[in-house]
Amino acid sequence: MGGDRLENKTSVSVASWSSLNARMDNRFATAFVIACVLSLISTIYMAASIGTDFWYEYRSPIQENSSDLAKSIWTDFESDEADEKTYNDALFRFNGTVGLWRRCITIPPNAYGYSSPERTESFDATKCMSFTLNEQFMEKFVDPGNHNSGIDLLRTYLWRCQFLLPFVSLGLMCFGAVIGLCACICRSLYPTIATGILHLLAGLCTLGSVSCYVAGIELLHQKLELPENVSGEFGWSFCLACVSAPLQFMASALFIWAAHTNRKEYTLMKAYRVA
């Protein structure tokens, strides 16, 4: 009788542990799936942010299309030798948008010798120029456009960081995804700790990039004041980067929690079985 009772108790205990283990596995799997979804969304947002030209947008009144000054600004904007002051003047005056890779202005429809009576207040033509690698790493000057004013180290390194950090962030997430895929193939949550750490670092890089961009824009506007009736605001590309950072942090927390808790529960279960 005593042996039967002990055997029944052991069977009940094993069954209860198996049920608890199944519930924990479901909980960890759910956390892992949610983290993967957050990671995918943040990757898409970050990639779209890097590839689009709307980190910052300027709003300016309609310019006189026939003015020689306007035509001169357009010509200088398209020049490969345009300095920081030259292309920023064009951005200020012609509803410019700036991304990490390109700068764009919108030109009135009749700027090229034609006019549209139905759309006299629209801006149709968009002219964009890419930032070359040389421009990305070029020094910024204390007085923009004046090469004799000395190098502004703060703005120089802020610009370089805002350009490099988003790519570092994207690379870390892709590397973390590879590790997560290996974890799925191995049917183990332990490697996801590394995935979580990589996502944490990616979130810090994204946050650093956004912070550098904001600081750089503010310092630029202190050097080059906006003309009268011209306003500026952060665009949707910038907002995508801002949203991507907390998604990366949430994914990181879920990856690390799932891996750490699963390992802890596995250790307790192993100790119980030994006992």
mmCIF file of C-alpha atoms in Angstrom, residues 17 20-21 27 33 48 95 147 177 179 195 209 217 226 262:
data_model
loop_
_atom_site.group_PDB
_atom_site.id
_atom_site.type_symbol
_atom_site.label_atom_id
_atom_site.label_comp_id
_atom_site.label_asym_id
_atom_site.label_seq_id
_atom_site.Cartn_x
_atom_site.Cartn_y
_atom_site.Cartn_z
ATOM 1 C CA TRP A 17 5.507 19.297 -13.629
ATOM 2 C CA LEU A 20 3.646 23.367 -15.768
ATOM 3 C CA ASN A 21 6.491 22.847 -18.219
ATOM 4 C CA ARG A 27 4.617 31.427 -22.453
ATOM 5 C CA VAL A 33 7.021 35.357 -31.314
ATOM 6 C CA ALA A 48 12.383 52.951 -44.586
ATOM 7 C CA ASN A 95 10.265 73.723 -49.511
ATOM 8 C CA HIS A 147 36.282 77.641 -45.077
ATOM 9 C CA ALA A 177 17.910 37.793 -36.590
ATOM 10 C CA ILE A 179 21.195 34.200 -34.220
ATOM 11 C CA THR A 195 19.757 38.375 -29.889
ATOM 12 C CA SER A 209 21.249 58.708 -34.257
ATOM 13 C CA ILE A 217 19.637 70.598 -36.813
ATOM 14 C CA LEU A 226 15.644 80.641 -41.198
ATOM 15 C CA ASN A 262 13.529 29.549 -19.524
#
